[in-house]
Amino acid sequence: MKRFLIVVDMQKDFVDGALGSPEAVAIVPCVVDTIRHFDGEVIVTYDTHTEQYMNTNEGSHLPVPHCIKGTEGWQLDAQVATALATRRYAAVEKPTFGSVALPRIIRDMAEEAPFTIELIGLCTDICVVSNALLLKAHFPESEIYVDAACCAGVSPETHRAALETMRCCQIQIKNDQ
């Protein structure tokens, strides 16, 4: 059985930058620990925008430039980057909430073996839930997990709502206090 860890958008802008929050900062040690001790393949997503972000549909709804490729805010959180420096991982840039390339990448890496997927990262209520539901749609017979202790939402309320939505869609929620 192969195991995949998806580290979602643990970038500076989401941790302590333009869209950062105390809750995002608080999960960094858990994310680092999970990366260091995960027994399986690691895939890291990068929210990736251009200087034209404000002219996009997303930019019209969230008018905060963030994760502009090549900027400091697009880079991984320093502690997360240090943890990843000790491992091989696949990097996936995504221009929107969910990565349509992620299912193909996982399928290719699985090489027809059965697998499980665990997601951690930011934001629970936007990119984590989008990727979890996208993966569940592509792999309905695979167990998919989200570690609530290694995720943070835009707010504690929307974090909890996203966890409940995923639970309703048969995604297993771990460490949900």
CSV table of C-alpha atoms in Angstrom, one decimal, residues 23-174:
chain,number,residue,atom,x,y,z
A,23,GLU,CA,-4.1,29.8,13.5
A,24,ALA,CA,-1.9,29.3,10.4
A,25,VAL,CA,1.3,30.1,12.4
A,26,ALA,CA,0.1,27.7,15.1
A,27,ILE,CA,0.0,24.6,12.8
A,28,VAL,CA,3.5,25.0,11.5
A,29,PRO,CA,5.1,22.7,14.1
A,30,CYS,CA,2.5,20.0,13.4
A,31,VAL,CA,3.1,20.3,9.7
A,32,VAL,CA,6.8,20.1,10.1
A,33,ASP,CA,6.5,17.1,12.4
A,34,THR,CA,4.2,15.3,10.0
A,35,ILE,CA,6.6,16.0,7.0
A,36,ARG,CA,9.5,14.7,9.0
A,37,HIS,CA,7.8,11.5,10.1
A,38,PHE,CA,5.5,10.6,7.2
A,39,ASP,CA,6.3,7.2,5.8
A,40,GLY,CA,5.4,7.6,2.1
A,41,GLU,CA,5.6,10.0,-0.8
A,42,VAL,CA,5.2,13.7,-0.4
A,43,ILE,CA,3.6,16.2,-2.8
A,44,VAL,CA,3.6,19.9,-2.1
A,45,THR,CA,1.2,22.3,-3.7
A,46,TYR,CA,2.0,26.0,-4.3
A,47,ASP,CA,-0.8,28.5,-4.8
A,48,THR,CA,0.7,30.4,-7.8
A,49,HIS,CA,-0.5,33.7,-9.2
A,50,THR,CA,1.0,36.3,-11.6
A,51,GLU,CA,1.3,40.0,-11.4
A,52,GLN,CA,-2.1,40.1,-13.2
A,53,TYR,CA,-3.9,38.5,-10.2
A,54,MET,CA,-6.1,41.5,-9.5
A,55,ASN,CA,-7.5,41.1,-13.0
A,56,THR,CA,-8.6,37.5,-12.4
A,57,ASN,CA,-12.0,36.2,-11.2
A,58,GLU,CA,-10.4,35.2,-7.9
A,59,GLY,CA,-8.8,38.6,-7.6
A,60,SER,CA,-12.2,40.3,-8.0
A,61,HIS,CA,-13.5,38.2,-5.1
A,62,LEU,CA,-10.4,38.2,-2.9
A,63,PRO,CA,-8.7,41.6,-3.7
A,64,VAL,CA,-5.5,40.8,-1.8
A,65,PRO,CA,-2.5,40.0,-4.0
A,66,HIS,CA,-0.8,36.9,-2.7
A,67,CYS,CA,1.5,34.0,-3.7
A,68,ILE,CA,2.8,35.9,-6.8
A,69,LYS,CA,5.3,33.6,-8.3
A,70,GLY,CA,8.9,34.6,-7.5
A,71,THR,CA,8.0,36.8,-4.5
A,72,GLU,CA,8.9,36.1,-0.9
A,73,GLY,CA,5.2,35.4,-0.1
A,74,TRP,CA,5.1,32.6,-2.8
A,75,GLN,CA,8.0,30.8,-1.0
A,76,LEU,CA,7.3,28.0,1.5
A,77,ASP,CA,7.3,28.9,5.2
A,78,ALA,CA,10.9,28.6,6.3
A,79,GLN,CA,10.3,25.9,8.8
A,80,VAL,CA,8.3,23.8,6.3
A,81,ALA,CA,11.0,24.4,3.7
A,82,THR,CA,13.7,23.1,6.1
A,83,ALA,CA,11.7,20.0,6.9
A,84,LEU,CA,11.2,19.3,3.2
A,85,ALA,CA,14.9,19.8,2.5
A,86,THR,CA,15.5,16.4,4.0
A,87,ARG,CA,13.1,14.6,1.7
A,88,ARG,CA,12.3,14.1,-2.0
A,89,TYR,CA,9.0,15.6,-2.9
A,90,ALA,CA,7.0,16.5,-6.0
A,91,ALA,CA,6.0,20.2,-6.3
A,92,VAL,CA,2.7,21.2,-8.0
A,93,GLU,CA,1.9,24.8,-8.9
A,94,LYS,CA,-1.8,25.5,-9.1
A,95,PRO,CA,-3.4,28.7,-10.3
A,96,THR,CA,-6.6,28.1,-8.4
A,97,PHE,CA,-7.9,26.4,-5.2
A,98,GLY,CA,-7.8,22.7,-6.4
A,99,SER,CA,-5.1,21.2,-8.6
A,100,VAL,CA,-6.5,19.4,-11.6
A,101,ALA,CA,-3.0,17.9,-12.2
A,102,LEU,CA,-2.9,16.3,-8.7
A,103,PRO,CA,-4.9,13.2,-9.5
A,104,ARG,CA,-2.8,12.4,-12.6
A,105,ILE,CA,0.4,12.9,-10.5
A,106,ILE,CA,-0.8,10.6,-7.8
A,107,ARG,CA,-2.0,8.0,-10.3
A,108,ASP,CA,1.5,8.1,-12.0
A,109,MET,CA,3.4,7.8,-8.7
A,110,ALA,CA,1.1,5.0,-7.4
A,111,GLU,CA,2.1,2.8,-10.4
A,112,GLU,CA,-1.2,0.9,-10.1
A,113,ALA,CA,-0.6,0.0,-6.4
A,114,PRO,CA,-3.4,0.7,-3.9
A,115,PHE,CA,-2.8,3.9,-1.9
A,116,THR,CA,-4.1,6.3,0.7
A,117,ILE,CA,-3.9,10.1,0.7
A,118,GLU,CA,-3.5,12.4,3.7
A,119,LEU,CA,-3.8,16.2,3.3
A,120,ILE,CA,-2.4,18.9,5.6
A,121,GLY,CA,-2.0,22.6,5.2
A,122,LEU,CA,-3.9,25.8,4.3
A,123,CYS,CA,-6.6,26.9,4.1
A,124,THR,CA,-8.9,24.2,5.3
A,125,ASP,CA,-12.0,25.9,4.0
A,126,ILE,CA,-10.6,26.8,0.5
A,127,CYS,CA,-7.6,24.9,-0.9
A,128,VAL,CA,-7.6,21.8,1.4
A,129,VAL,CA,-11.3,21.1,1.0
A,130,SER,CA,-11.1,21.8,-2.8
A,131,ASN,CA,-8.2,19.3,-3.2
A,132,ALA,CA,-9.7,16.7,-0.9
A,133,LEU,CA,-13.0,16.7,-2.7
A,134,LEU,CA,-11.3,16.6,-6.1
A,135,LEU,CA,-9.2,13.6,-5.0
A,136,LYS,CA,-12.2,11.8,-3.5
A,137,ALA,CA,-14.0,12.3,-6.9
A,138,HIS,CA,-11.1,10.8,-8.7
A,139,PHE,CA,-10.3,8.0,-6.2
A,140,PRO,CA,-13.6,7.1,-4.6
A,141,GLU,CA,-12.3,3.7,-3.3
A,142,SER,CA,-9.1,5.1,-1.8
A,143,GLU,CA,-9.0,6.2,1.8
A,144,ILE,CA,-8.5,10.0,2.0
A,145,TYR,CA,-7.6,11.7,5.3
A,146,VAL,CA,-7.3,15.2,6.5
A,147,ASP,CA,-5.4,15.9,9.7
A,148,ALA,CA,-7.4,18.7,11.4
A,149,ALA,CA,-4.5,19.5,13.7
A,150,CYS,CA,-2.2,20.3,10.7
A,151,CYS,CA,-4.8,22.5,9.0
A,152,ALA,CA,-6.1,26.0,9.6
A,153,GLY,CA,-8.9,27.9,7.9
A,154,VAL,CA,-9.7,31.5,7.2
A,155,SER,CA,-11.4,31.5,10.6
A,156,PRO,CA,-11.9,28.8,13.2
A,157,GLU,CA,-15.6,28.6,12.2
A,158,THR,CA,-14.9,28.0,8.5
A,159,HIS,CA,-12.2,25.5,9.4
A,160,ARG,CA,-14.8,23.5,11.4
A,161,ALA,CA,-17.4,23.8,8.6
A,162,ALA,CA,-14.9,22.6,6.0
A,163,LEU,CA,-14.0,19.6,8.2
A,164,GLU,CA,-17.7,18.7,8.5
A,165,THR,CA,-18.2,19.0,4.8
A,166,MET,CA,-15.3,16.7,4.1
A,167,ARG,CA,-16.5,14.3,6.8
A,168,CYS,CA,-19.9,14.2,5.0
A,169,CYS,CA,-18.2,13.3,1.8
A,170,GLN,CA,-16.5,10.2,3.4
A,171,ILE,CA,-13.1,11.9,3.9
A,172,GLN,CA,-11.6,10.7,7.2
A,173,ILE,CA,-10.8,13.5,9.7
A,174,LYS,CA,-7.9,12.9,12.0
